[in-house]
Amino acid sequence: MRFTFFPILAALALVPAMSSTKRVENPPSMSQDRTQTVDAGCDCYTVSGPDPGYFQHHRFWDFRQVPLNPAAASTFRFQPNSPPSPDYGANAVPVLLKDTPFSSEWAVQDWGRGGTPLFPVTIVNSNKNAYLTRHTAGGQTFLAMRTTRFETFSSTAEIETNILNFIHVSMRVRLRILDKGEDIMSPRGAEQALGQRIQAGSDDIPAPEPNSPAQRRNENRLLPPFGACVGIFTFFSRTSESDIEILTSDPPNRVHYANQPDYDPIRNIVIPGSQIAADAPIPWTAWSTYRLDWLPTMSRWYVENQQQASLAYGVPVDPSRLVINLWSDGGLWSGNLTVGDSVHLGIEWIELAYNLTGDVSKPCNRNCRVDNVAVPGIPEVI
């Protein structure tokens, strides 16, 4: 993470000290999952690139065909090649992620953190900021994550795996950051609930002052507002973490990759070899697949299966959870969203090939390649 000349890393300030969400160390039963059927006979999974890896487990969650009806979505399995969802037309509504089976494997976070001198804006995660939706004109559904800047706090979004003991993983996320002003269905009432929780803020989203620099800037550009950060990362502690980070203040191809810690507070410098910023082949405002390979001796990062970075420094060695978040805290890293601005992250699917602590090595009689781009989520037997 790039955060020069300050002793605390901005993204790490987002890690909660505790959570009310129950954690599990083993994945839930997959006996009814279509992934179990798709993967039948696979002894191991490998990936493309110089380190094919050896992974014993595979999961895929597909958000593109979710019925936008709370009752139907409450049992939707999020598996690849699900049948098309009915078109609910005028009856379609956004569905909170917490109210679907996805929440049995990924916990939607609801903790908050007060401001500090380095990160002055209070952040409050809300489960109303992670929801299944689509554009109001129709089309495929997707998972939306949202952050909104209010007068006294930022409303933010984070999801974390309930599995805490990943030990090496190839993680793919099909995503894009939505352009400013894209018309999507969003839950209502989140702002009021947040304001009541922290006893601050407003029930309404104030607009920028007329003819202000912020208003003029946003009227002249379709890119998302400056001041938000997307994070996709493994996490055990502040010194055991592997990151993908996208800053909306950057050019729309720029992406940051790092293993933690990437900052030396004693010498007040960025640790050499701990981070890389690279320009992706596709801007993050277009749908593209971001991939993190956490391997025993190397972290590698890809966009659209094109390698962007690799680091041998600081490769995590601890059992970890996986995290996706969208936030803004007013610090130098994320920047400061203008009051009234929102940034939305869209996710079409998430795919994992992974190992867990306690897995016993076994022969690989039938290897399945996870990089079957033609049919995401269905590994290809090789």
Tab-separated table of C-alpha atoms in Angstrom:
chain	number	residue	atom	x	y	z
A	1	MET	CA	0.000	0.000	0.000
A	2	ARG	CA	1.360	3.410	-0.909
A	3	PHE	CA	1.287	5.664	2.127
A	4	THR	CA	4.546	7.566	2.393
A	5	PHE	CA	5.848	9.472	5.435
A	6	PHE	CA	3.168	8.403	7.895
A	7	PRO	CA	3.506	5.594	10.428
A	8	ILE	CA	0.058	4.076	10.099
A	9	LEU	CA	-1.388	2.445	7.006
A	10	ALA	CA	-4.771	3.768	6.004
A	11	ALA	CA	-6.376	0.525	4.897
A	12	LEU	CA	-5.260	-1.270	8.031
A	13	ALA	CA	-7.183	1.174	10.155
A	14	LEU	CA	-10.300	-0.445	8.743
A	15	VAL	CA	-9.698	-3.783	10.460
A	16	PRO	CA	-12.169	-4.207	13.313
A	17	ALA	CA	-10.955	-5.118	16.762
A	18	MET	CA	-13.945	-7.390	17.165
A	19	SER	CA	-16.999	-8.516	15.264
A	20	SER	CA	-20.430	-9.644	16.323
A	21	THR	CA	-20.517	-12.072	13.412
A	22	LYS	CA	-19.981	-15.736	14.255
A	23	ARG	CA	-16.834	-17.120	12.640
A	24	VAL	CA	-16.202	-20.646	11.421
A	25	GLU	CA	-12.927	-22.372	10.702
A	26	ASN	CA	-14.305	-24.849	8.161
A	27	PRO	CA	-16.462	-24.347	5.079
A	28	PRO	CA	-20.149	-25.220	5.340
A	29	SER	CA	-21.445	-28.416	3.820
A	30	MET	CA	-21.310	-28.349	0.046
A	31	SER	CA	-23.413	-31.472	-0.469
A	32	GLN	CA	-26.209	-29.487	-2.114
A	33	ASP	CA	-23.995	-27.083	-4.071
A	34	ARG	CA	-23.836	-27.277	-7.825
A	35	THR	CA	-20.111	-26.600	-7.474
A	36	GLN	CA	-19.837	-30.027	-5.863
A	37	THR	CA	-21.368	-31.574	-8.987
A	38	VAL	CA	-19.279	-29.475	-11.365
A	39	ASP	CA	-16.076	-30.413	-9.542
A	40	ALA	CA	-16.875	-34.122	-9.204
A	41	GLY	CA	-13.740	-36.197	-9.654
A	42	CYS	CA	-11.279	-33.302	-9.251
A	43	ASP	CA	-8.482	-34.165	-6.829
A	44	CYS	CA	-6.739	-30.812	-7.111
A	45	TYR	CA	-6.856	-27.454	-8.851
A	46	THR	CA	-4.098	-25.518	-10.578
A	47	VAL	CA	-3.878	-22.121	-12.274
A	48	SER	CA	-2.047	-20.514	-15.169
A	49	GLY	CA	1.226	-18.676	-14.746
A	50	PRO	CA	4.732	-19.565	-13.568
A	51	ASP	CA	3.361	-21.022	-10.304
A	52	PRO	CA	0.466	-23.384	-11.075
A	53	GLY	CA	-0.018	-24.052	-7.395
A	54	TYR	CA	-1.754	-27.037	-5.819
A	55	PHE	CA	-5.166	-26.325	-4.329
A	56	GLN	CA	-7.539	-28.878	-2.810
A	57	HIS	CA	-10.750	-26.819	-2.757
A	58	HIS	CA	-12.765	-24.685	-5.142
A	59	ARG	CA	-15.703	-22.266	-4.698
A	60	PHE	CA	-17.603	-19.962	-7.031
A	61	TRP	CA	-20.312	-17.391	-6.335
A	62	ASP	CA	-22.233	-15.977	-9.312
A	63	PHE	CA	-24.240	-12.745	-8.928
A	64	ARG	CA	-25.365	-12.339	-12.548
A	65	GLN	CA	-28.720	-14.173	-12.477
A	66	VAL	CA	-30.094	-13.468	-9.009
A	67	PRO	CA	-33.873	-13.016	-8.778
A	68	LEU	CA	-34.552	-9.518	-7.454
A	69	ASN	CA	-37.273	-10.762	-5.193
A	70	PRO	CA	-36.498	-11.202	-1.470
A	71	ALA	CA	-38.294	-14.532	-1.121
A	72	ALA	CA	-36.697	-16.073	-4.218
A	73	ALA	CA	-33.234	-14.669	-3.424
A	74	SER	CA	-33.366	-16.083	0.114
A	75	THR	CA	-32.680	-19.583	-1.278
A	76	PHE	CA	-30.610	-18.700	-4.366
A	77	ARG	CA	-27.420	-20.791	-4.494
A	78	PHE	CA	-25.077	-18.422	-6.417
A	79	GLN	CA	-23.625	-21.275	-8.472
A	80	PRO	CA	-22.279	-21.073	-12.047
A	81	ASN	CA	-24.670	-21.570	-14.931
A	82	SER	CA	-27.736	-20.978	-12.812
A	83	PRO	CA	-30.918	-20.744	-14.898
A	84	PRO	CA	-31.872	-17.182	-15.865
A	85	SER	CA	-33.857	-15.455	-13.166
A	86	PRO	CA	-37.376	-14.307	-13.918
A	87	ASP	CA	-37.782	-10.698	-15.010
A	88	TYR	CA	-39.707	-9.121	-12.171
A	89	GLY	CA	-40.099	-5.854	-14.086
A	90	ALA	CA	-41.624	-3.170	-11.922
A	91	ASN	CA	-41.625	-5.562	-8.955
A	92	ALA	CA	-37.845	-5.997	-8.958
A	93	VAL	CA	-36.176	-4.617	-5.823
A	94	PRO	CA	-32.598	-4.609	-4.551
A	95	VAL	CA	-31.928	-7.535	-2.206
A	96	LEU	CA	-29.587	-7.168	0.767
A	97	LEU	CA	-26.704	-9.629	0.591
A	98	LYS	CA	-27.156	-10.528	4.249
A	99	ASP	CA	-30.590	-11.968	3.433
A	100	THR	CA	-29.234	-14.593	1.018
A	101	PRO	CA	-27.331	-17.899	1.487
A	102	PHE	CA	-24.140	-16.043	0.540
A	103	SER	CA	-24.045	-14.705	4.109
A	104	SER	CA	-23.405	-18.215	5.467
A	105	GLU	CA	-19.946	-18.073	3.854
A	106	TRP	CA	-19.223	-14.323	3.730
A	107	ALA	CA	-20.152	-12.021	6.602
A	108	VAL	CA	-21.450	-8.544	5.745
A	109	GLN	CA	-19.713	-6.243	8.235
A	110	ASP	CA	-21.463	-3.735	10.500
A	111	TRP	CA	-18.679	-2.349	12.693
A	112	GLY	CA	-17.483	1.257	12.768
A	113	ARG	CA	-14.403	3.284	13.668
A	114	GLY	CA	-14.082	6.848	14.865
A	115	GLY	CA	-11.877	9.403	13.164
A	116	THR	CA	-8.236	10.018	14.090
A	117	PRO	CA	-5.793	12.814	13.231
A	118	LEU	CA	-4.464	10.791	10.272
A	119	PHE	CA	-7.823	9.326	9.220
A	120	PRO	CA	-10.237	12.072	10.239
A	121	VAL	CA	-13.553	10.785	8.893
A	122	THR	CA	-15.532	8.296	10.983
A	123	ILE	CA	-16.439	5.185	8.994
A	124	VAL	CA	-19.515	3.049	9.631
A	125	ASN	CA	-19.986	-0.228	7.746
A	126	SER	CA	-23.616	-0.958	6.961
A	127	ASN	CA	-25.258	-4.113	5.648
A	128	LYS	CA	-27.395	-1.803	3.486
A	129	ASN	CA	-24.237	-1.095	1.455
A	130	ALA	CA	-23.910	-4.644	0.088
A	131	TYR	CA	-26.845	-5.678	-2.075
A	132	LEU	CA	-27.894	-7.461	-5.283
A	133	THR	CA	-29.186	-5.090	-7.923
A	134	ARG	CA	-29.204	-4.162	-11.602
A	135	HIS	CA	-29.537	-1.042	-13.705
A	136	THR	CA	-33.043	0.393	-13.626
A	137	ALA	CA	-33.293	-0.233	-17.382
A	138	GLY	CA	-32.726	-3.969	-16.810
A	139	GLY	CA	-29.893	-6.315	-17.676
A	140	GLN	CA	-27.942	-8.825	-15.608
A	141	THR	CA	-27.825	-8.509	-11.863
A	142	PHE	CA	-24.632	-7.909	-9.887
A	143	LEU	CA	-23.433	-7.418	-6.336
A	144	ALA	CA	-23.129	-3.720	-5.518
A	145	MET	CA	-20.989	-2.337	-2.708
A	146	ARG	CA	-21.391	1.334	-1.834
A	147	THR	CA	-19.692	4.079	0.134
A	148	THR	CA	-21.337	7.468	0.701
A	149	ARG	CA	-19.873	10.568	2.348
A	150	PHE	CA	-22.052	12.352	4.854
A	151	GLU	CA	-21.321	15.510	6.811
A	152	THR	CA	-19.837	13.718	9.818
A	153	PHE	CA	-19.081	10.173	8.642
A	154	SER	CA	-18.632	7.847	5.684
A	155	SER	CA	-21.050	4.976	5.170
A	156	THR	CA	-18.915	2.051	3.934
A	157	ALA	CA	-19.106	-1.597	2.842
A	158	GLU	CA	-17.109	-4.707	3.673
A	159	ILE	CA	-17.566	-8.449	3.306
A	160	GLU	CA	-15.271	-11.053	4.890
A	161	THR	CA	-15.120	-14.824	4.616
A	162	ASN	CA	-16.376	-16.772	7.600
A	163	ILE	CA	-13.464	-19.118	6.947
A	164	LEU	CA	-10.455	-17.805	8.870
A	165	ASN	CA	-7.893	-20.465	8.035
A	166	PHE	CA	-7.091	-20.087	4.343
A	167	ILE	CA	-3.458	-20.945	3.742
A	168	HIS	CA	-2.715	-20.045	0.096
A	169	VAL	CA	-5.394	-19.133	-2.392
A	170	SER	CA	-6.005	-18.086	-5.983
A	171	MET	CA	-8.781	-15.502	-5.753
A	172	ARG	CA	-10.590	-13.943	-8.719
A	173	VAL	CA	-13.096	-11.102	-8.635
A	174	ARG	CA	-14.949	-9.909	-11.749
A	175	LEU	CA	-15.568	-6.223	-11.064
A	176	ARG	CA	-15.863	-2.672	-12.190
A	177	ILE	CA	-16.273	0.662	-10.406
A	178	LEU	CA	-19.447	2.254	-11.685
A	179	ASP	CA	-19.374	5.585	-13.459
A	180	LYS	CA	-20.760	8.564	-11.583
A	181	GLY	CA	-24.502	8.804	-11.944
A	182	GLU	CA	-25.190	5.300	-13.259
A	183	ASP	CA	-28.836	4.551	-12.567
A	184	ILE	CA	-29.067	1.423	-10.430
A	185	MET	CA	-31.658	0.298	-7.901
A	186	SER	CA	-30.416	0.907	-4.349
A	187	PRO	CA	-31.862	0.169	-0.903
A	188	ARG	CA	-33.584	3.025	0.869
A	189	GLY	CA	-33.402	4.022	4.495
A	190	ALA	CA	-29.732	3.174	5.079
A	191	GLU	CA	-28.714	6.733	5.843
A	192	GLN	CA	-31.260	7.218	8.613
A	193	ALA	CA	-30.290	3.969	10.315
A	194	LEU	CA	-26.618	4.879	10.151
A	195	GLY	CA	-27.235	8.305	11.593
A	196	GLN	CA	-29.099	6.795	14.522
A	197	ARG	CA	-26.360	4.235	15.163
A	198	ILE	CA	-23.570	6.755	15.555
A	199	GLN	CA	-25.788	9.613	16.795
A	200	ALA	CA	-24.440	11.858	14.088
A	201	GLY	CA	-24.949	12.638	10.446
A	202	SER	CA	-28.059	13.497	8.510
A	203	ASP	CA	-31.026	11.587	7.169
A	204	ASP	CA	-30.523	13.301	3.826
A	205	ILE	CA	-27.554	13.320	1.485
A	206	PRO	CA	-26.546	16.966	1.054
A	207	ALA	CA	-25.545	18.092	-2.411
A	208	PRO	CA	-22.423	20.126	-3.204
A	209	GLU	CA	-22.813	23.891	-3.093
A	210	PRO	CA	-24.111	25.274	-6.435
A	211	ASN	CA	-21.279	26.074	-8.830
A	212	SER	CA	-18.739	24.729	-6.350
A	213	PRO	CA	-15.471	23.207	-7.703
A	214	ALA	CA	-16.725	19.757	-6.643
A	215	GLN	CA	-19.977	20.189	-8.533
A	216	ARG	CA	-18.277	21.516	-11.659
A	217	ARG	CA	-15.705	18.730	-11.575
A	218	ASN	CA	-18.315	15.986	-11.283
A	219	GLU	CA	-20.546	17.454	-13.992
A	220	ASN	CA	-17.617	17.313	-16.399
A	221	ARG	CA	-16.575	13.724	-15.822
A	222	LEU	CA	-18.217	10.331	-15.734
A	223	LEU	CA	-15.481	8.732	-13.657
A	224	PRO	CA	-16.357	7.927	-10.033
A	225	PRO	CA	-15.806	10.729	-7.518
A	226	PHE	CA	-12.325	11.123	-6.022
A	227	GLY	CA	-11.715	9.858	-2.512
A	228	ALA	CA	-12.625	6.147	-2.248
A	229	CYS	CA	-10.611	2.929	-2.047
A	230	VAL	CA	-11.510	-0.596	-3.163
A	231	GLY	CA	-9.636	-3.325	-1.285
A	232	ILE	CA	-9.352	-7.037	-2.120
A	233	PHE	CA	-6.997	-8.821	0.240
A	234	THR	CA	-6.016	-11.654	2.522
A	235	PHE	CA	-5.845	-10.711	6.187
A	236	PHE	CA	-4.376	-12.168	9.350
A	237	SER	CA	-2.773	-9.095	10.924
A	238	ARG	CA	-1.256	-5.754	10.006
A	239	THR	CA	1.975	-7.526	9.166
A	240	SER	CA	0.453	-10.530	7.368
A	241	GLU	CA	-1.667	-9.360	4.448
A	242	SER	CA	-1.622	-9.392	0.635
A	243	ASP	CA	-3.490	-6.576	-1.131
A	244	ILE	CA	-5.109	-5.337	-4.301
A	245	GLU	CA	-6.174	-1.701	-3.929
A	246	ILE	CA	-7.856	0.668	-6.371
A	247	LEU	CA	-8.046	4.397	-5.621
A	248	THR	CA	-10.633	6.508	-7.403
A	249	SER	CA	-8.205	9.429	-7.185
A	250	ASP	CA	-5.835	7.551	-9.526
A	251	PRO	CA	-5.999	7.317	-13.318
A	252	PRO	CA	-8.614	4.655	-14.191
A	253	ASN	CA	-6.014	2.016	-15.105
A	254	ARG	CA	-3.815	2.376	-12.000
A	255	VAL	CA	-3.877	-0.444	-9.439
A	256	HIS	CA	-1.770	-0.975	-6.304
A	257	TYR	CA	-0.416	-4.347	-5.168
A	258	ALA	CA	1.367	-4.928	-1.854
A	259	ASN	CA	2.376	-7.359	0.862
A	260	GLN	CA	2.268	-5.978	4.386
A	261	PRO	CA	3.970	-4.358	6.111
A	262	ASP	CA	4.950	-1.967	3.337
A	263	TYR	CA	5.988	0.932	5.581
A	264	ASP	CA	8.909	1.284	7.998
A	265	PRO	CA	7.893	3.766	10.741
A	266	ILE	CA	11.394	3.843	12.221
A	267	ARG	CA	13.043	5.029	8.992
A	268	ASN	CA	9.838	6.697	7.761
A	269	ILE	CA	10.093	5.074	4.328
A	270	VAL	CA	8.214	2.655	2.133
A	271	ILE	CA	9.903	-0.748	2.405
A	272	PRO	CA	11.666	-1.564	-0.885
A	273	GLY	CA	10.079	-4.462	-2.742
A	274	SER	CA	6.875	-4.388	-0.697
A	275	GLN	CA	4.533	-2.754	-3.209
A	276	ILE	CA	4.004	-2.111	-6.908
A	277	ALA	CA	1.671	0.259	-8.739
A	278	ALA	CA	0.885	-0.838	-12.303
A	279	ASP	CA	-1.466	0.199	-15.102
A	280	ALA	CA	-3.977	-2.530	-15.966
A	281	PRO	CA	-4.766	-3.376	-19.610
A	282	ILE	CA	-8.430	-2.444	-19.008
A	283	PRO	CA	-9.660	0.512	-16.932
A	284	TRP	CA	-11.359	-0.410	-13.674
A	285	THR	CA	-14.525	1.310	-14.912
A	286	ALA	CA	-14.985	-1.644	-17.331
A	287	TRP	CA	-15.743	-5.237	-16.355
A	288	SER	CA	-12.479	-7.081	-15.827
A	289	THR	CA	-11.178	-9.939	-13.682
A	290	TYR	CA	-8.698	-9.205	-10.881
A	291	ARG	CA	-6.724	-12.140	-9.551
A	292	LEU	CA	-4.537	-12.591	-6.482
A	293	ASP	CA	-2.407	-15.735	-6.185
A	294	TRP	CA	-1.129	-16.157	-2.634
A	295	LEU	CA	1.450	-18.933	-2.938
A	296	PRO	CA	4.003	-20.337	-0.469
A	297	THR	CA	6.906	-18.158	-1.641
A	298	MET	CA	5.321	-15.530	-3.881
A	299	SER	CA	2.327	-13.246	-4.271
A	300	ARG	CA	1.282	-12.685	-7.879
A	301	TRP	CA	-1.396	-10.394	-9.279
A	302	TYR	CA	-3.202	-10.484	-12.620
A	303	VAL	CA	-5.802	-8.479	-14.534
A	304	GLU	CA	-7.573	-10.378	-17.301
A	305	ASN	CA	-4.975	-13.155	-16.766
A	306	GLN	CA	-2.159	-10.749	-17.661
A	307	GLN	CA	0.411	-10.670	-14.864
A	308	GLN	CA	0.758	-7.211	-13.345
A	309	ALA	CA	3.070	-7.746	-10.392
A	310	SER	CA	4.833	-10.330	-8.246
A	311	LEU	CA	6.469	-9.951	-4.845
A	312	ALA	CA	8.590	-12.342	-2.812
A	313	TYR	CA	8.803	-9.905	0.112
A	314	GLY	CA	6.327	-10.312	2.954
A	315	VAL	CA	4.382	-13.254	1.538
A	316	PRO	CA	1.792	-14.103	4.241
A	317	VAL	CA	2.519	-17.242	6.269
A	318	ASP	CA	-0.474	-17.180	8.637
A	319	PRO	CA	-3.989	-18.628	8.328
A	320	SER	CA	-6.090	-15.807	6.925
A	321	ARG	CA	-9.553	-14.616	5.973
A	322	LEU	CA	-10.401	-12.949	2.643
A	323	VAL	CA	-11.838	-9.438	2.523
A	324	ILE	CA	-13.434	-7.145	-0.069
A	325	ASN	CA	-14.239	-3.594	0.971
A	326	LEU	CA	-15.049	-0.096	-0.296
A	327	TRP	CA	-14.327	2.846	1.974
A	328	SER	CA	-13.173	6.423	2.481
A	329	ASP	CA	-11.772	7.880	5.697
A	330	GLY	CA	-10.445	11.282	4.630
A	331	GLY	CA	-6.814	10.170	4.959
A	332	LEU	CA	-4.018	10.654	2.465
A	333	TRP	CA	-4.407	7.144	1.079
A	334	SER	CA	-8.132	6.981	0.314
A	335	GLY	CA	-8.604	10.716	-0.075
A	336	ASN	CA	-11.746	12.519	1.047
A	337	LEU	CA	-15.045	12.103	-0.765
A	338	THR	CA	-17.059	15.284	-1.205
A	339	VAL	CA	-20.080	15.389	1.104
A	340	GLY	CA	-22.975	13.913	-0.831
A	341	ASP	CA	-20.851	11.796	-3.180
A	342	SER	CA	-21.170	8.009	-3.492
A	343	VAL	CA	-18.951	5.403	-5.137
A	344	HIS	CA	-20.320	2.004	-6.191
A	345	LEU	CA	-18.347	-1.167	-6.833
A	346	GLY	CA	-20.020	-3.792	-9.017
A	347	ILE	CA	-19.077	-7.485	-8.740
A	348	GLU	CA	-20.308	-10.157	-11.172
A	349	TRP	CA	-18.653	-13.154	-9.549
A	350	ILE	CA	-16.026	-14.343	-7.076
A	351	GLU	CA	-13.982	-17.525	-7.542
A	352	LEU	CA	-11.523	-19.263	-5.214
A	353	ALA	CA	-9.105	-22.154	-5.466
A	354	TYR	CA	-7.655	-22.642	-2.004
A	355	ASN	CA	-6.096	-24.702	0.759
A	356	LEU	CA	-6.928	-24.688	4.456
A	357	THR	CA	-4.726	-25.253	7.463
A	358	GLY	CA	-5.008	-28.891	8.441
A	359	ASP	CA	-5.337	-30.133	4.867
A	360	VAL	CA	-3.363	-33.325	4.325
A	361	SER	CA	-1.354	-33.613	1.116
A	362	LYS	CA	-2.731	-36.249	-1.215
A	363	PRO	CA	-2.016	-37.531	-4.733
A	364	CYS	CA	-3.522	-35.564	-7.590
A	365	ASN	CA	-5.131	-38.048	-9.973
A	366	ARG	CA	-7.392	-35.605	-11.770
A	367	ASN	CA	-6.231	-32.014	-12.052
A	368	CYS	CA	-8.723	-29.261	-12.889
A	369	ARG	CA	-7.582	-25.892	-14.266
A	370	VAL	CA	-9.435	-22.960	-12.745
A	371	ASP	CA	-8.663	-20.591	-15.649
A	372	ASN	CA	-11.524	-21.723	-17.865
A	373	VAL	CA	-12.470	-18.189	-18.887
A	374	ALA	CA	-15.125	-19.344	-21.372
A	375	VAL	CA	-17.267	-20.750	-18.553
A	376	PRO	CA	-16.275	-19.004	-15.302
A	377	GLY	CA	-16.704	-21.148	-12.272
A	378	ILE	CA	-16.417	-24.472	-14.079
A	379	PRO	CA	-12.848	-25.824	-13.809
A	380	GLU	CA	-11.448	-27.524	-16.886
A	381	VAL	CA	-10.096	-31.046	-16.480
A	382	ILE	CA	-6.526	-31.268	-17.834
